[in-house]
PDB file of C-alpha atoms and ligand atoms in Angstrom:
ATOM      1  CA  MET J  46     108.579 101.132  87.178  1.00  0.00           C
ATOM      2  CA  GLU J  47     108.420 104.112  89.484  1.00  0.00           C
ATOM      3  CA  PRO J  48     106.132 103.194  92.351  1.00  0.00           C
ATOM      4  CA  LYS J  49     102.821 105.136  92.736  1.00  0.00           C
ATOM      5  CA  ILE J  50     102.592 107.172  95.980  1.00  0.00           C
ATOM      6  CA  GLY J  51     100.164 109.963  96.768  1.00  0.00           C
ATOM      7  CA  ALA J  52      97.953 111.095  99.703  1.00  0.00           C
ATOM      8  CA  HIS J  53      94.453 112.330 100.073  1.00  0.00           C
ATOM      9  CA  VAL J  54      94.285 116.178  99.548  1.00  0.00           C
ATOM     10  CA  SER J  55      92.008 118.935  99.775  1.00  0.00           C
ATOM     11  CA  ILE J  56      89.999 120.298  96.661  1.00  0.00           C
ATOM     12  CA  SER J  57      89.648 123.865  98.304  1.00  0.00           C
ATOM     13  CA  GLY J  58      90.255 126.494  95.542  1.00  0.00           C
ATOM     14  CA  GLY J  59      89.060 124.164  93.093  1.00  0.00           C
ATOM     15  CA  PHE J  60      90.114 120.941  91.420  1.00  0.00           C
ATOM     16  CA  VAL J  61      93.065 121.942  89.411  1.00  0.00           C
ATOM     17  CA  LYS J  62      94.897 123.013  92.547  1.00  0.00           C
ATOM     18  CA  VAL J  63      94.810 119.340  93.592  1.00  0.00           C
ATOM     19  CA  LEU J  64      97.658 118.567  90.926  1.00  0.00           C
ATOM     20  CA  ASP J  65      99.952 121.035  92.418  1.00  0.00           C
ATOM     21  CA  ARG J  66      99.268 120.218  96.134  1.00  0.00           C
ATOM     22  CA  GLU J  67      99.750 116.501  95.456  1.00  0.00           C
ATOM     23  CA  GLU J  68     103.144 117.289  93.614  1.00  0.00           C
ATOM     24  CA  LYS J  69     104.430 119.282  96.495  1.00  0.00           C
ATOM     25  CA  LEU J  70     104.024 116.456  98.737  1.00  0.00           C
ATOM     26  CA  GLY J  71     106.261 114.193  96.407  1.00  0.00           C
ATOM     27  CA  GLY J  72     103.180 112.405  95.166  1.00  0.00           C
ATOM     28  CA  ASN J  73     102.285 110.855  91.626  1.00  0.00           C
ATOM     29  CA  CYS J  74      98.886 109.660  92.306  1.00  0.00           C
ATOM     30  CA  GLY J  75      96.431 110.463  95.110  1.00  0.00           C
ATOM     31  CA  GLN J  76      92.865 110.982  96.453  1.00  0.00           C
ATOM     32  CA  VAL J  77      90.060 113.568  97.024  1.00  0.00           C
ATOM     33  CA  PHE J  78      86.534 113.958  98.145  1.00  0.00           C
ATOM     34  CA  VAL J  79      84.362 115.620  95.569  1.00  0.00           C
ATOM     35  CA  HIS J  80      82.326 117.350  98.121  1.00  0.00           C
ATOM     36  CA  SER J  81      82.193 117.734 102.069  1.00  0.00           C
ATOM     37  CA  PRO J  82      82.482 114.041 103.436  1.00  0.00           C
ATOM     38  CA  ARG J  83      80.126 114.839 106.447  1.00  0.00           C
ATOM     39  CA  VAL J  84      77.311 116.647 104.277  1.00  0.00           C
ATOM     40  CA  TRP J  85      74.865 115.350 101.628  1.00  0.00           C
ATOM     41  CA  SER J  86      75.007 118.617  99.486  1.00  0.00           C
ATOM     42  CA  PHE J  87      77.545 119.216  96.518  1.00  0.00           C
ATOM     43  CA  GLY J  88      79.005 122.463  95.522  1.00  0.00           C
ATOM     44  CA  ASP J  89      79.039 123.377  91.708  1.00  0.00           C
ATOM     45  CA  LEU J  90      81.153 121.992  89.422  1.00  0.00           C
ATOM     46  CA  THR J  91      80.898 123.733  86.004  1.00  0.00           C
ATOM     47  CA  ASP J  92      81.854 122.218  82.706  1.00  0.00           C
ATOM     48  CA  GLU J  93      84.788 124.855  82.521  1.00  0.00           C
ATOM     49  CA  GLU J  94      86.345 123.778  86.008  1.00  0.00           C
ATOM     50  CA  ALA J  95      86.126 120.032  84.820  1.00  0.00           C
ATOM     51  CA  GLU J  96      87.516 120.712  81.468  1.00  0.00           C
ATOM     52  CA  GLU J  97      90.438 122.994  83.084  1.00  0.00           C
ATOM     53  CA  PHE J  98      91.309 119.928  85.288  1.00  0.00           C
ATOM     54  CA  ARG J  99      90.913 117.247  82.568  1.00  0.00           C
ATOM     55  CA  LYS J 100      93.379 118.745  80.530  1.00  0.00           C
ATOM     56  CA  GLU J 101      95.833 119.791  83.112  1.00  0.00           C
ATOM     57  CA  TYR J 102      95.690 116.201  84.642  1.00  0.00           C
ATOM     58  CA  LYS J 103      96.366 114.923  81.276  1.00  0.00           C
ATOM     59  CA  ASN J 104      99.258 117.132  80.940  1.00  0.00           C
ATOM     60  CA  ARG J 105     100.841 115.824  84.286  1.00  0.00           C
ATOM     61  CA  GLY J 106     100.699 112.260  83.117  1.00  0.00           C
ATOM     62  CA  TRP J 107     100.537 110.747  86.648  1.00  0.00           C
ATOM     63  CA  GLY J 108      97.605 109.227  88.290  1.00  0.00           C
ATOM     64  CA  PRO J 109      95.524 107.646  89.190  1.00  0.00           C
ATOM     65  CA  ILE J 110      93.285 110.189  91.226  1.00  0.00           C
ATOM     66  CA  LEU J 111      90.848 108.372  93.498  1.00  0.00           C
ATOM     67  CA  VAL J 112      87.598 109.885  94.752  1.00  0.00           C
ATOM     68  CA  HIS J 113      86.761 108.671  98.356  1.00  0.00           C
ATOM     69  CA  SER J 114      83.004 108.640  98.830  1.00  0.00           C
ATOM     70  CA  ASN J 115      81.067 110.559 101.477  1.00  0.00           C
ATOM     71  CA  TYR J 116      81.327 109.027 104.900  1.00  0.00           C
ATOM     72  CA  LEU J 117      77.356 109.362 105.441  1.00  0.00           C
ATOM     73  CA  ILE J 118      76.562 106.829 102.427  1.00  0.00           C
ATOM     74  CA  ASN J 119      75.391 103.374 103.971  1.00  0.00           C
ATOM     75  CA  LEU J 120      74.149 101.191 101.515  1.00  0.00           C
ATOM     76  CA  ALA J 121      73.598  98.500 104.261  1.00  0.00           C
ATOM     77  CA  THR J 122      71.046 100.712 106.020  1.00  0.00           C
ATOM     78  CA  PRO J 123      67.624  98.941 106.719  1.00  0.00           C
ATOM     79  CA  LYS J 124      66.245 102.721 106.810  1.00  0.00           C
ATOM     80  CA  PRO J 125      64.679 103.314 103.423  1.00  0.00           C
ATOM     81  CA  ASP J 126      65.372 106.933 103.538  1.00  0.00           C
ATOM     82  CA  LEU J 127      68.912 106.640 104.059  1.00  0.00           C
ATOM     83  CA  PHE J 128      69.366 104.081 101.708  1.00  0.00           C
ATOM     84  CA  LYS J 129      67.777 106.444  98.958  1.00  0.00           C
ATOM     85  CA  LYS J 130      69.805 109.269  99.928  1.00  0.00           C
ATOM     86  CA  SER J 131      73.052 107.128  99.992  1.00  0.00           C
ATOM     87  CA  VAL J 132      72.157 105.887  96.222  1.00  0.00           C
ATOM     88  CA  GLU J 133      71.497 109.226  95.101  1.00  0.00           C
ATOM     89  CA  THR J 134      74.748 110.810  96.387  1.00  0.00           C
ATOM     90  CA  LEU J 135      76.924 107.901  95.214  1.00  0.00           C
ATOM     91  CA  LYS J 136      75.405 108.454  91.814  1.00  0.00           C
ATOM     92  CA  GLU J 137      76.381 111.973  91.795  1.00  0.00           C
ATOM     93  CA  GLU J 138      79.960 111.328  93.182  1.00  0.00           C
ATOM     94  CA  LEU J 139      80.319 108.714  90.174  1.00  0.00           C
ATOM     95  CA  LYS J 140      79.055 111.417  87.803  1.00  0.00           C
ATOM     96  CA  ARG J 141      81.512 113.673  88.936  1.00  0.00           C
ATOM     97  CA  ALA J 142      84.343 111.455  88.828  1.00  0.00           C
ATOM     98  CA  GLY J 143      83.467 110.892  85.135  1.00  0.00           C
ATOM     99  CA  LYS J 144      83.409 114.516  84.525  1.00  0.00           C
ATOM    100  CA  LEU J 145      86.784 114.894  85.971  1.00  0.00           C
ATOM    101  CA  ASP J 146      88.514 111.978  84.230  1.00  0.00           C
ATOM    102  CA  MET J 147      89.230 110.343  87.907  1.00  0.00           C
ATOM    103  CA  GLU J 148      89.712 106.762  87.678  1.00  0.00           C
ATOM    104  CA  TYR J 149      87.987 105.380  90.893  1.00  0.00           C
ATOM    105  CA  VAL J 150      85.430 105.997  93.361  1.00  0.00           C
ATOM    106  CA  VAL J 151      86.187 104.282  96.829  1.00  0.00           C
ATOM    107  CA  PHE J 152      83.404 103.614  98.987  1.00  0.00           C
ATOM    108  CA  HIS J 153      82.961 101.886 102.661  1.00  0.00           C
ATOM    109  CA  PRO J 154      80.255  99.164 101.977  1.00  0.00           C
ATOM    110  CA  GLY J 155      78.352 100.352 105.020  1.00  0.00           C
ATOM    111  CA  SER J 156      76.919  99.276 108.336  1.00  0.00           C
ATOM    112  CA  HIS J 157      73.602  96.978 108.838  1.00  0.00           C
ATOM    113  CA  THR J 158      72.873  98.673 112.312  1.00  0.00           C
ATOM    114  CA  GLY J 159      71.120  95.858 113.576  1.00  0.00           C
ATOM    115  CA  SER J 160      69.340  93.948 110.598  1.00  0.00           C
ATOM    116  CA  GLY J 161      72.187  91.464 110.242  1.00  0.00           C
ATOM    117  CA  VAL J 162      74.831  90.364 108.158  1.00  0.00           C
ATOM    118  CA  GLU J 163      73.061  88.968 105.290  1.00  0.00           C
ATOM    119  CA  LYS J 164      70.399  91.531 105.062  1.00  0.00           C
ATOM    120  CA  GLY J 165      73.023  93.974 105.134  1.00  0.00           C
ATOM    121  CA  ILE J 166      74.936  92.449 102.315  1.00  0.00           C
ATOM    122  CA  GLN J 167      71.607  92.198 100.215  1.00  0.00           C
ATOM    123  CA  SER J 168      70.980  95.795 100.820  1.00  0.00           C
ATOM    124  CA  ILE J 169      74.552  96.516  99.431  1.00  0.00           C
ATOM    125  CA  VAL J 170      73.750  94.374  96.300  1.00  0.00           C
ATOM    126  CA  GLN J 171      70.741  96.279  95.879  1.00  0.00           C
ATOM    127  CA  GLY J 172      72.459  99.646  96.208  1.00  0.00           C
ATOM    128  CA  LEU J 173      75.408  98.494  93.797  1.00  0.00           C
ATOM    129  CA  ASN J 174      72.867  97.431  91.178  1.00  0.00           C
ATOM    130  CA  MET J 175      70.837 100.790  91.328  1.00  0.00           C
ATOM    131  CA  VAL J 176      74.024 102.484  90.546  1.00  0.00           C
ATOM    132  CA  LYS J 177      75.503 100.226  87.887  1.00  0.00           C
ATOM    133  CA  ASP J 178      74.217 102.514  84.981  1.00  0.00           C
ATOM    134  CA  THR J 179      75.727 105.497  86.460  1.00  0.00           C
ATOM    135  CA  ILE J 180      79.252 104.394  86.583  1.00  0.00           C
ATOM    136  CA  PRO J 181      81.271 106.073  84.036  1.00  0.00           C
ATOM    137  CA  GLU J 182      82.899 104.253  81.187  1.00  0.00           C
ATOM    138  CA  ASP J 183      86.421 104.954  82.310  1.00  0.00           C
ATOM    139  CA  THR J 184      85.820 104.971  86.157  1.00  0.00           C
ATOM    140  CA  LYS J 185      85.384 101.914  88.535  1.00  0.00           C
ATOM    141  CA  LEU J 186      83.507 101.856  91.815  1.00  0.00           C
ATOM    142  CA  LEU J 187      85.708 100.259  94.427  1.00  0.00           C
ATOM    143  CA  LEU J 188      84.766  98.689  97.526  1.00  0.00           C
ATOM    144  CA  GLU J 189      86.918  99.434 100.481  1.00  0.00           C
ATOM    145  CA  ASN J 190      87.685  96.598 103.195  1.00  0.00           C
ATOM    146  CA  THR J 191      86.794  98.172 106.517  1.00  0.00           C
ATOM    147  CA  ALA J 192      88.094  97.476 110.136  1.00  0.00           C
ATOM    148  CA  GLY J 193      84.931  95.761 111.082  1.00  0.00           C
ATOM    149  CA  LYS J 194      83.864  97.999 113.935  1.00  0.00           C
ATOM    150  CA  GLY J 195      80.352  97.694 115.224  1.00  0.00           C
ATOM    151  CA  THR J 196      78.059  96.234 112.357  1.00  0.00           C
ATOM    152  CA  SER J 197      80.109  97.689 109.487  1.00  0.00           C
ATOM    153  CA  LEU J 198      80.413  95.297 106.582  1.00  0.00           C
ATOM    154  CA  GLY J 199      83.363  94.367 104.406  1.00  0.00           C
ATOM    155  CA  LYS J 200      86.237  93.538 107.004  1.00  0.00           C
ATOM    156  CA  ASP J 201      87.369  90.333 104.833  1.00  0.00           C
ATOM    157  CA  ALA J 202      87.510  89.133 101.327  1.00  0.00           C
ATOM    158  CA  GLU J 203      84.826  86.745 101.960  1.00  0.00           C
ATOM    159  CA  GLN J 204      82.295  89.387 102.581  1.00  0.00           C
ATOM    160  CA  LEU J 205      83.628  91.663  99.570  1.00  0.00           C
ATOM    161  CA  GLU J 206      83.300  88.761  97.390  1.00  0.00           C
ATOM    162  CA  LYS J 207      79.488  88.241  98.154  1.00  0.00           C
ATOM    163  CA  MET J 208      78.817  91.774  97.653  1.00  0.00           C
ATOM    164  CA  ILE J 209      80.286  91.764  94.316  1.00  0.00           C
ATOM    165  CA  GLU J 210      79.305  88.348  93.283  1.00  0.00           C
ATOM    166  CA  GLN J 211      75.703  88.749  94.040  1.00  0.00           C
ATOM    167  CA  SER J 212      75.412  92.039  92.408  1.00  0.00           C
ATOM    168  CA  GLU J 213      75.348  92.652  88.612  1.00  0.00           C
ATOM    169  CA  LEU J 214      78.430  94.593  88.552  1.00  0.00           C
ATOM    170  CA  THR J 215      81.339  92.949  86.457  1.00  0.00           C
ATOM    171  CA  PHE J 216      85.073  93.662  87.203  1.00  0.00           C
ATOM    172  CA  GLU J 217      84.780  96.173  84.177  1.00  0.00           C
ATOM    173  CA  GLU J 218      82.670  98.368  86.319  1.00  0.00           C
ATOM    174  CA  THR J 219      83.837  97.528  89.956  1.00  0.00           C
ATOM    175  CA  GLY J 220      87.182  96.516  91.879  1.00  0.00           C
ATOM    176  CA  ILE J 221      88.684  96.400  95.522  1.00  0.00           C
ATOM    177  CA  CYS J 222      90.622  99.051  97.306  1.00  0.00           C
ATOM    178  CA  LEU J 223      92.456  97.852 100.431  1.00  0.00           C
ATOM    179  CA  ASP J 224      93.555  99.845 103.349  1.00  0.00           C
ATOM    180  CA  THR J 225      96.289  98.416 105.295  1.00  0.00           C
ATOM    181  CA  CYS J 226      95.155  99.685 108.629  1.00  0.00           C
ATOM    182  CA  HIS J 227      91.693  98.354 108.368  1.00  0.00           C
ATOM    183  CA  ALA J 228      93.021  94.823 107.250  1.00  0.00           C
ATOM    184  CA  PHE J 229      95.272  94.876 110.299  1.00  0.00           C
ATOM    185  CA  SER J 230      92.340  95.941 112.669  1.00  0.00           C
ATOM    186  CA  ALA J 231      90.053  93.495 111.292  1.00  0.00           C
ATOM    187  CA  GLY J 232      92.579  90.645 111.939  1.00  0.00           C
ATOM    188  CA  TYR J 233      94.799  90.163 109.156  1.00  0.00           C
ATOM    189  CA  ASN J 234      98.353  89.790 110.685  1.00  0.00           C
ATOM    190  CA  ILE J 235      99.733  91.661 107.564  1.00  0.00           C
ATOM    191  CA  HIS J 236     102.768  92.914 109.640  1.00  0.00           C
ATOM    192  CA  ASN J 237     104.667  89.630 109.215  1.00  0.00           C
ATOM    193  CA  LYS J 238     105.453  87.947 106.132  1.00  0.00           C
ATOM    194  CA  GLU J 239     103.418  84.898 106.358  1.00  0.00           C
ATOM    195  CA  GLY J 240     100.405  86.838 107.457  1.00  0.00           C
ATOM    196  CA  LEU J 241     100.777  89.143 104.444  1.00  0.00           C
ATOM    197  CA  ASN J 242     101.095  86.478 101.949  1.00  0.00           C
ATOM    198  CA  LYS J 243      97.987  84.814 103.397  1.00  0.00           C
ATOM    199  CA  PHE J 244      96.162  88.304 102.941  1.00  0.00           C
ATOM    200  CA  ILE J 245      97.200  88.615  99.545  1.00  0.00           C
ATOM    201  CA  ASP J 246      96.228  85.152  98.604  1.00  0.00           C
ATOM    202  CA  ASP J 247      92.834  85.583 100.251  1.00  0.00           C
ATOM    203  CA  PHE J 248      91.943  88.193  98.034  1.00  0.00           C
ATOM    204  CA  ASP J 249      93.558  86.823  95.166  1.00  0.00           C
ATOM    205  CA  SER J 250      91.503  83.759  95.410  1.00  0.00           C
ATOM    206  CA  ARG J 251      88.345  85.510  96.218  1.00  0.00           C
ATOM    207  CA  VAL J 252      88.232  88.697  93.919  1.00  0.00           C
ATOM    208  CA  GLY J 253      91.505  88.158  91.690  1.00  0.00           C
ATOM    209  CA  TRP J 254      94.518  90.230  92.719  1.00  0.00           C
ATOM    210  CA  GLU J 255      94.502  92.101  89.536  1.00  0.00           C
ATOM    211  CA  ASN J 256      91.010  93.431  90.726  1.00  0.00           C
ATOM    212  CA  VAL J 257      92.501  95.167  93.850  1.00  0.00           C
ATOM    213  CA  LYS J 258      93.106  98.480  92.032  1.00  0.00           C
ATOM    214  CA  ALA J 259      94.677 100.859  94.987  1.00  0.00           C
ATOM    215  CA  ILE J 260      95.930 100.476  98.490  1.00  0.00           C
ATOM    216  CA  HIS J 261      95.162 103.008 101.375  1.00  0.00           C
ATOM    217  CA  LEU J 262      98.678 102.840 102.765  1.00  0.00           C
ATOM    218  CA  ASN J 263      98.160 103.645 106.682  1.00  0.00           C
ATOM    219  CA  ASP J 264      99.700 102.375 109.988  1.00  0.00           C
ATOM    220  CA  SER J 265      97.425 101.651 112.700  1.00  0.00           C
ATOM    221  CA  LYS J 266      97.180 103.307 116.109  1.00  0.00           C
ATOM    222  CA  HIS J 267      95.535 100.195 117.654  1.00  0.00           C
ATOM    223  CA  PRO J 268      96.447  96.475 117.693  1.00  0.00           C
ATOM    224  CA  GLN J 269      95.720  93.613 115.495  1.00  0.00           C
ATOM    225  CA  GLY J 270      92.032  92.574 115.778  1.00  0.00           C
ATOM    226  CA  SER J 271      91.099  95.506 117.577  1.00  0.00           C
ATOM    227  CA  GLU J 272      88.532  96.591 114.842  1.00  0.00           C
ATOM    228  CA  LYS J 273      89.405 100.075 115.733  1.00  0.00           C
ATOM    229  CA  ASP J 274      89.836 102.402 112.576  1.00  0.00           C
ATOM    230  CA  GLU J 275      92.399 104.933 113.664  1.00  0.00           C
ATOM    231  CA  HIS J 276      95.416 105.751 111.247  1.00  0.00           C
ATOM    232  CA  GLU J 277      98.797 106.443 112.241  1.00  0.00           C
ATOM    233  CA  HIS J 278     102.059 107.771 110.764  1.00  0.00           C
ATOM    234  CA  ILE J 279     103.827 105.111 108.669  1.00  0.00           C
ATOM    235  CA  GLY J 280     106.223 102.959 110.810  1.00  0.00           C
ATOM    236  CA  GLU J 281     104.978 104.779 114.108  1.00  0.00           C
ATOM    237  CA  GLY J 282     101.948 102.448 114.638  1.00  0.00           C
ATOM    238  CA  GLU J 283     101.283  98.849 115.564  1.00  0.00           C
ATOM    239  CA  ILE J 284     102.302  97.455 112.060  1.00  0.00           C
ATOM    240  CA  GLY J 285     105.255  99.348 112.766  1.00  0.00           C
ATOM    241  CA  GLU J 286     108.403 100.215 110.586  1.00  0.00           C
ATOM    242  CA  LYS J 287     109.406  96.703 109.929  1.00  0.00           C
ATOM    243  CA  GLY J 288     105.804  95.673 108.955  1.00  0.00           C
ATOM    244  CA  MET J 289     105.432  98.635 106.845  1.00  0.00           C
ATOM    245  CA  LYS J 290     108.851  97.927 105.347  1.00  0.00           C
ATOM    246  CA  GLN J 291     107.707  94.572 104.252  1.00  0.00           C
ATOM    247  CA  ILE J 292     104.210  95.566 103.134  1.00  0.00           C
ATOM    248  CA  VAL J 293     105.392  98.209 100.588  1.00  0.00           C
ATOM    249  CA  ASN J 294     108.184  96.058  99.256  1.00  0.00           C
ATOM    250  CA  HIS J 295     105.987  93.250  98.541  1.00  0.00           C
ATOM    251  CA  PRO J 296     105.994  92.890  94.610  1.00  0.00           C
ATOM    252  CA  LYS J 297     102.151  92.532  94.530  1.00  0.00           C
ATOM    253  CA  ILE J 298     101.723  95.772  96.601  1.00  0.00           C
ATOM    254  CA  LYS J 299     104.248  97.620  95.086  1.00  0.00           C
ATOM    255  CA  GLU J 300     102.542  97.301  91.673  1.00  0.00           C
ATOM    256  CA  LYS J 301      99.471  99.376  93.325  1.00  0.00           C
ATOM    257  CA  PRO J 302      99.104 102.963  93.676  1.00  0.00           C
ATOM    258  CA  LEU J 303      99.703 103.717  97.244  1.00  0.00           C
ATOM    259  CA  VAL J 304      97.438 106.337  98.709  1.00  0.00           C
ATOM    260  CA  LEU J 305      98.314 107.694 102.388  1.00  0.00           C
ATOM    261  CA  GLU J 306      95.461 108.795 104.870  1.00  0.00           C
ATOM    262  CA  THR J 307      97.872 109.356 107.504  1.00  0.00           C
ATOM    263  CA  PRO J 308      97.483 111.839 110.253  1.00  0.00           C
ATOM    264  CA  VAL J 309      98.424 115.459 109.894  1.00  0.00           C
ATOM    265  CA  ASP J 310      99.685 117.022 113.089  1.00  0.00           C
ATOM    266  CA  LYS J 311     102.467 119.171 114.531  1.00  0.00           C
ATOM    267  CA  GLU J 312     105.266 116.754 113.927  1.00  0.00           C
ATOM    268  CA  LYS J 313     104.229 115.293 110.619  1.00  0.00           C
ATOM    269  CA  GLY J 314     102.042 115.641 107.439  1.00  0.00           C
ATOM    270  CA  TYR J 315     101.971 113.640 104.091  1.00  0.00           C
ATOM    271  CA  LYS J 316     105.092 115.045 102.817  1.00  0.00           C
ATOM    272  CA  GLU J 317     107.111 113.480 105.719  1.00  0.00           C
ATOM    273  CA  ASN J 318     105.081 110.083 105.471  1.00  0.00           C
ATOM    274  CA  ILE J 319     105.585 110.084 101.775  1.00  0.00           C
ATOM    275  CA  GLU J 320     109.076 110.549 102.245  1.00  0.00           C
ATOM    276  CA  GLU J 321     109.021 107.737 104.791  1.00  0.00           C
ATOM    277  CA  VAL J 322     107.398 105.271 102.610  1.00  0.00           C
ATOM    278  CA  LYS J 323     110.247 106.274  99.891  1.00  0.00           C
ATOM    279  CA  LYS J 324     112.877 105.652 102.333  1.00  0.00           C
ATOM    280  CA  LEU J 325     111.459 102.158 103.115  1.00  0.00           C
ATOM    281  CA  LEU J 326     111.206 101.130  99.432  1.00  0.00           C
ATOM    282  CA  ASP J 327     114.180  99.078  98.643  1.00  0.00           C
ATOM    283  CA  ARG J 328     115.636 100.464  95.338  1.00  0.00           C
TER     284      ARG J 328
HETATM  285 ZN1   ZN D 118      88.128 104.686 103.282  1.00  0.00          ZN
HETATM  286 ZN1   ZN D 119      90.278 104.427 107.990  1.00  0.00          ZN
END
């Protein structure tokens, strides 16, 4: 099976443009925001635009396309206003993903900002229950592991398992997206073979590896356990070329869609990073 590799791309000019944009980078899966990630409001998505996208997306025959949730959303917050806004925004994102036939909505569980881990997890569980009925039939809501910075929740399999297990959601509706930079920053030593296997076993035993639906493939600017969330070009960070080669060739990783969120700067963009991943893959 051809590996699935893609990148996070812009929706500017309309959703249908996403498809060409991805193919130009050498991608056959990908990710988008359905609205600006740092504002609450949404632009229009007409039925015509959605239909045009759905038709063309089906024609291309590749995917999946992930929707990455807005960064303002925080289901773990103790602030009622922010919680309410977060639930409403996540609902709208889920609706839009469904309207566009996009397979997954990925979100960061949130930060408890002082209320404590248990309260934070309870709040996330409540939020998950509130959006449950909005999850479209062919779309799953994926919880993403975080680097564990500050009071952010979801840095390991144990916390993510708790959120899902305590909620009313089943794996028909939900799943996990694993970010390699976040896992490494959160303390998993995935840059060596033994650590990578332990990481996979941890998620397999707690949530089931089959429920890990996508990988955010990123190198890390900061060392293992630093809890810092800053992505680096594939092979140029602290995970490094050797570590990345091990990761992308692991049979349990290789089978998942690999979506890059690597930097775009003067030297390199997504195209170069996708090429790098393809080079690292044993053929
Ligand atoms: Zn993310
Ligand atoms: Zn990140």
